[in-house]
Amino acid sequence: MLLDLSEEHREHLAFLPQVDSAVVAEFGRIAVEFLRRGSNPKIYEGAARKLNVSSDTVQHGVEGLTYLLTESSKLMISELDFQDSVFVLGFSEELNKLLLQLYLDNRKEIRTILSELAPDLPSYHSLEWRLDVQLASRSLRQQIKPAVTIKLHLNHNGGLNTSILQTDPATLLHLVQQLEQALEEMKTNHCRRVVRNIK
């Protein structure tokens, strides 16, 4: 699977052939550090002074490299696919080899960092429901007022969370229709592609 880089990412990576391989290797180290600890403008300013360019240019170069490494690591693309993806950018053979080495050296660490950044969402455990119908009250002798009570149990952080929800059947039917529509949409090619890239 080849990476599909946008024009903006190509522009950000276009700065890399203008510097030596030692600088590109340093940018790779900064890119992994960026994933670990976040952005640090002082590093960009220091590198910009040494290279006599603007700090935005350095920041864009590091962000482009970060994107290249994270997307490659996320998709676990092979060495050959990585080389083909980078070859399209028109870099020299030496720079392509250096980028490949950066990818191979850091992909496990990047995947670990990305897995730690993933949100810990609750998951379904069980569901209980009850249908209540009020047939009459003191003021109204004949009325039909249905209500659906749902007790939803979710697993979250090793524990069980319980939520109690109550609604009328019309709203519940609308909710079911919306969920079915979302499930149908998940079967489209576009959604499959998005989900595959998220994993």
mmCIF file of C-alpha atoms in Angstrom:
data_model
loop_
_atom_site.group_PDB
_atom_site.id
_atom_site.type_symbol
_atom_site.label_atom_id
_atom_site.label_comp_id
_atom_site.label_asym_id
_atom_site.label_seq_id
_atom_site.Cartn_x
_atom_site.Cartn_y
_atom_site.Cartn_z
ATOM 1 C CA MET A 1 0.000 0.000 0.000
ATOM 2 C CA LEU A 2 1.431 3.341 -1.047
ATOM 3 C CA LEU A 3 1.050 6.541 0.939
ATOM 4 C CA ASP A 4 -1.008 9.239 -0.718
ATOM 5 C CA LEU A 5 0.606 12.540 0.264
ATOM 6 C CA SER A 6 -1.269 15.780 -0.329
ATOM 7 C CA GLU A 7 0.307 18.782 -2.079
ATOM 8 C CA GLU A 8 0.731 20.508 1.290
ATOM 9 C CA HIS A 9 2.732 17.588 2.711
ATOM 10 C CA ARG A 10 4.851 17.419 -0.443
ATOM 11 C CA GLU A 11 5.638 21.138 -0.043
ATOM 12 C CA HIS A 12 6.628 20.607 3.587
ATOM 13 C CA LEU A 13 8.907 17.697 2.663
ATOM 14 C CA ALA A 14 10.451 19.656 -0.258
ATOM 15 C CA PHE A 15 12.733 21.385 2.271
ATOM 16 C CA LEU A 16 14.561 18.130 3.133
ATOM 17 C CA PRO A 17 16.744 17.841 -0.041
ATOM 18 C CA GLN A 18 18.119 21.349 0.650
ATOM 19 C CA VAL A 19 19.883 20.229 3.878
ATOM 20 C CA ASP A 20 22.495 17.521 4.621
ATOM 21 C CA SER A 21 21.681 14.029 5.783
ATOM 22 C CA ALA A 22 22.790 14.841 9.359
ATOM 23 C CA VAL A 23 20.140 17.581 9.517
ATOM 24 C CA VAL A 24 17.470 15.225 8.128
ATOM 25 C CA ALA A 25 18.429 12.637 10.764
ATOM 26 C CA GLU A 26 18.116 15.353 13.428
ATOM 27 C CA PHE A 27 14.710 16.327 12.014
ATOM 28 C CA GLY A 28 13.710 12.671 12.356
ATOM 29 C CA ARG A 29 14.741 12.704 16.019
ATOM 30 C CA ILE A 30 12.784 15.950 16.532
ATOM 31 C CA ALA A 31 9.752 14.409 14.776
ATOM 32 C CA VAL A 32 9.687 11.451 17.202
ATOM 33 C CA GLU A 33 10.220 13.854 20.106
ATOM 34 C CA PHE A 34 7.312 15.945 18.746
ATOM 35 C CA LEU A 35 5.061 12.876 18.984
ATOM 36 C CA ARG A 36 6.243 12.131 22.519
ATOM 37 C CA ARG A 37 6.171 15.569 24.088
ATOM 38 C CA GLY A 38 4.424 17.901 21.655
ATOM 39 C CA SER A 39 5.680 20.905 19.744
ATOM 40 C CA ASN A 40 8.644 22.916 21.031
ATOM 41 C CA PRO A 41 9.090 26.269 19.224
ATOM 42 C CA LYS A 42 12.558 26.803 20.762
ATOM 43 C CA ILE A 43 13.924 23.773 18.904
ATOM 44 C CA TYR A 44 12.554 25.122 15.607
ATOM 45 C CA GLU A 45 14.061 28.570 16.247
ATOM 46 C CA GLY A 46 17.481 27.112 17.116
ATOM 47 C CA ALA A 47 17.525 24.938 14.001
ATOM 48 C CA ALA A 48 16.316 27.854 11.861
ATOM 49 C CA ARG A 49 19.190 30.057 13.079
ATOM 50 C CA LYS A 50 21.774 27.351 12.255
ATOM 51 C CA LEU A 51 20.297 26.789 8.771
ATOM 52 C CA ASN A 52 19.587 30.494 8.033
ATOM 53 C CA VAL A 53 15.912 29.848 7.227
ATOM 54 C CA SER A 54 12.658 30.829 8.930
ATOM 55 C CA SER A 55 11.428 28.812 11.902
ATOM 56 C CA ASP A 56 8.177 28.150 9.986
ATOM 57 C CA THR A 57 10.158 26.387 7.259
ATOM 58 C CA VAL A 58 11.856 24.164 9.842
ATOM 59 C CA GLN A 59 8.547 23.519 11.625
ATOM 60 C CA HIS A 60 6.832 22.581 8.353
ATOM 61 C CA GLY A 61 9.737 20.274 7.456
ATOM 62 C CA VAL A 62 9.517 18.488 10.816
ATOM 63 C CA GLU A 63 5.713 18.271 10.624
ATOM 64 C CA GLY A 64 5.913 16.836 7.101
ATOM 65 C CA LEU A 65 8.431 14.255 8.275
ATOM 66 C CA THR A 66 6.256 13.490 11.319
ATOM 67 C CA TYR A 67 3.259 12.912 9.067
ATOM 68 C CA LEU A 68 5.266 10.652 6.754
ATOM 69 C CA LEU A 69 6.572 8.542 9.645
ATOM 70 C CA THR A 70 3.269 8.329 11.561
ATOM 71 C CA GLU A 71 1.169 7.398 8.530
ATOM 72 C CA SER A 72 3.720 4.789 7.450
ATOM 73 C CA SER A 73 3.885 3.350 10.977
ATOM 74 C CA LYS A 74 0.112 3.420 11.405
ATOM 75 C CA LEU A 75 -0.405 1.468 8.178
ATOM 76 C CA MET A 76 2.662 -0.745 8.822
ATOM 77 C CA ILE A 77 3.685 -0.421 5.202
ATOM 78 C CA SER A 78 6.530 -2.584 3.964
ATOM 79 C CA GLU A 79 10.022 -1.317 3.130
ATOM 80 C CA LEU A 80 9.313 -1.557 -0.592
ATOM 81 C CA ASP A 81 6.041 0.390 -0.308
ATOM 82 C CA PHE A 82 7.767 3.067 1.801
ATOM 83 C CA GLN A 83 10.526 3.401 -0.798
ATOM 84 C CA ASP A 84 7.948 3.672 -3.588
ATOM 85 C CA SER A 85 5.977 6.281 -1.626
ATOM 86 C CA VAL A 86 9.092 8.395 -1.059
ATOM 87 C CA PHE A 87 10.410 7.813 -4.609
ATOM 88 C CA VAL A 88 7.425 9.773 -5.968
ATOM 89 C CA LEU A 89 8.714 12.852 -4.106
ATOM 90 C CA GLY A 90 11.805 12.947 -6.365
ATOM 91 C CA PHE A 91 14.451 12.896 -3.624
ATOM 92 C CA SER A 92 18.002 11.669 -4.120
ATOM 93 C CA GLU A 93 18.837 7.996 -3.534
ATOM 94 C CA GLU A 94 20.826 8.876 -0.392
ATOM 95 C CA LEU A 95 17.899 10.833 1.113
ATOM 96 C CA ASN A 96 15.466 8.018 0.266
ATOM 97 C CA LYS A 97 17.707 5.515 2.081
ATOM 98 C CA LEU A 98 18.006 7.845 5.065
ATOM 99 C CA LEU A 99 14.206 8.260 5.283
ATOM 100 C CA LEU A 100 13.764 4.478 5.019
ATOM 101 C CA GLN A 101 16.266 3.968 7.845
ATOM 102 C CA LEU A 102 14.439 6.579 9.966
ATOM 103 C CA TYR A 103 11.167 4.730 9.340
ATOM 104 C CA LEU A 104 12.599 1.284 10.147
ATOM 105 C CA ASP A 105 14.359 2.509 13.297
ATOM 106 C CA ASN A 106 11.334 4.347 14.711
ATOM 107 C CA ARG A 107 8.183 2.557 13.518
ATOM 108 C CA LYS A 108 7.737 0.385 16.625
ATOM 109 C CA GLU A 109 8.237 3.333 18.950
ATOM 110 C CA ILE A 110 5.852 5.491 16.889
ATOM 111 C CA ARG A 111 3.179 2.763 16.967
ATOM 112 C CA THR A 112 3.603 2.536 20.744
ATOM 113 C CA ILE A 113 3.226 6.319 21.110
ATOM 114 C CA LEU A 114 0.156 6.339 18.842
ATOM 115 C CA SER A 115 -1.476 3.502 20.793
ATOM 116 C CA GLU A 116 -0.957 5.450 24.041
ATOM 117 C CA LEU A 117 -2.579 8.519 22.464
ATOM 118 C CA ALA A 118 -5.689 6.566 21.406
ATOM 119 C CA PRO A 119 -8.739 7.430 23.523
ATOM 120 C CA ASP A 120 -9.972 4.822 26.004
ATOM 121 C CA LEU A 121 -13.641 4.568 25.080
ATOM 122 C CA PRO A 122 -16.308 2.598 26.963
ATOM 123 C CA SER A 123 -17.503 -0.658 25.401
ATOM 124 C CA TYR A 124 -20.868 -2.423 25.498
ATOM 125 C CA HIS A 125 -21.448 -5.032 28.223
ATOM 126 C CA SER A 126 -25.208 -5.598 28.443
ATOM 127 C CA LEU A 127 -28.612 -3.947 28.108
ATOM 128 C CA GLU A 128 -31.851 -4.316 30.065
ATOM 129 C CA TRP A 129 -35.115 -2.738 28.994
ATOM 130 C CA ARG A 130 -38.675 -2.370 30.211
ATOM 131 C CA LEU A 131 -41.849 -1.029 28.592
ATOM 132 C CA ASP A 132 -44.121 0.951 30.926
ATOM 133 C CA VAL A 133 -47.587 2.020 29.832
ATOM 134 C CA GLN A 134 -49.690 4.417 31.895
ATOM 135 C CA LEU A 135 -53.321 3.632 31.118
ATOM 136 C CA ALA A 136 -55.084 6.090 33.429
ATOM 137 C CA SER A 137 -54.498 8.654 36.139
ATOM 138 C CA ARG A 138 -56.690 10.451 38.659
ATOM 139 C CA SER A 139 -57.347 13.317 36.284
ATOM 140 C CA LEU A 140 -57.568 11.327 33.022
ATOM 141 C CA ARG A 141 -59.360 7.996 33.104
ATOM 142 C CA GLN A 142 -58.413 6.898 29.616
ATOM 143 C CA GLN A 143 -54.951 7.660 28.357
ATOM 144 C CA ILE A 144 -52.157 5.611 26.899
ATOM 145 C CA LYS A 145 -48.718 6.953 27.690
ATOM 146 C CA PRO A 146 -45.945 4.433 26.824
ATOM 147 C CA ALA A 147 -42.356 4.827 28.015
ATOM 148 C CA VAL A 148 -39.325 2.650 27.374
ATOM 149 C CA THR A 149 -36.753 2.449 30.167
ATOM 150 C CA ILE A 150 -33.288 1.230 29.187
ATOM 151 C CA LYS A 151 -30.498 0.250 31.564
ATOM 152 C CA LEU A 152 -27.192 0.268 29.665
ATOM 153 C CA HIS A 153 -24.106 -1.393 31.176
ATOM 154 C CA LEU A 154 -20.719 -0.307 29.770
ATOM 155 C CA ASN A 155 -17.174 -1.549 30.471
ATOM 156 C CA HIS A 156 -14.833 1.352 31.154
ATOM 157 C CA ASN A 157 -11.357 1.335 32.761
ATOM 158 C CA GLY A 158 -11.853 -2.201 34.068
ATOM 159 C CA GLY A 159 -15.120 -1.314 35.824
ATOM 160 C CA LEU A 160 -18.794 -1.399 34.935
ATOM 161 C CA ASN A 161 -20.709 1.861 34.399
ATOM 162 C CA THR A 162 -24.505 1.877 34.352
ATOM 163 C CA SER A 163 -26.698 4.473 32.652
ATOM 164 C CA ILE A 164 -30.486 4.577 32.869
ATOM 165 C CA LEU A 165 -32.314 6.170 29.960
ATOM 166 C CA GLN A 166 -36.031 6.717 29.440
ATOM 167 C CA THR A 167 -37.768 7.665 26.208
ATOM 168 C CA ASP A 168 -41.021 7.316 24.330
ATOM 169 C CA PRO A 169 -41.332 4.649 21.590
ATOM 170 C CA ALA A 170 -41.391 7.199 18.731
ATOM 171 C CA THR A 171 -38.020 8.647 19.755
ATOM 172 C CA LEU A 172 -36.601 5.159 20.264
ATOM 173 C CA LEU A 173 -37.777 4.143 16.795
ATOM 174 C CA HIS A 174 -36.127 7.242 15.313
ATOM 175 C CA LEU A 175 -32.894 6.406 17.164
ATOM 176 C CA VAL A 176 -32.968 2.831 15.833
ATOM 177 C CA GLN A 177 -33.482 4.112 12.269
ATOM 178 C CA GLN A 178 -30.534 6.513 12.594
ATOM 179 C CA LEU A 179 -28.273 3.749 13.927
ATOM 180 C CA GLU A 180 -29.312 1.396 11.119
ATOM 181 C CA GLN A 181 -28.586 4.159 8.604
ATOM 182 C CA ALA A 182 -25.129 4.656 10.151
ATOM 183 C CA LEU A 183 -24.450 0.903 9.946
ATOM 184 C CA GLU A 184 -25.454 0.892 6.276
ATOM 185 C CA GLU A 185 -23.157 3.838 5.633
ATOM 186 C CA MET A 186 -20.274 1.914 7.236
ATOM 187 C CA LYS A 187 -20.591 -0.617 4.405
ATOM 188 C CA THR A 188 -19.754 1.969 1.737
ATOM 189 C CA ASN A 189 -16.315 1.912 0.113
ATOM 190 C CA HIS A 190 -15.455 5.390 1.398
ATOM 191 C CA CYS A 191 -16.089 4.451 5.045
ATOM 192 C CA ARG A 192 -14.169 1.190 4.680
ATOM 193 C CA ARG A 193 -11.194 3.124 3.352
ATOM 194 C CA VAL A 194 -11.366 5.608 6.248
ATOM 195 C CA VAL A 195 -11.622 2.838 8.869
ATOM 196 C CA ARG A 196 -8.740 0.928 7.291
ATOM 197 C CA ASN A 197 -6.543 4.049 7.479
ATOM 198 C CA ILE A 198 -7.504 4.703 11.108
ATOM 199 C CA LYS A 199 -6.288 1.274 12.172
#
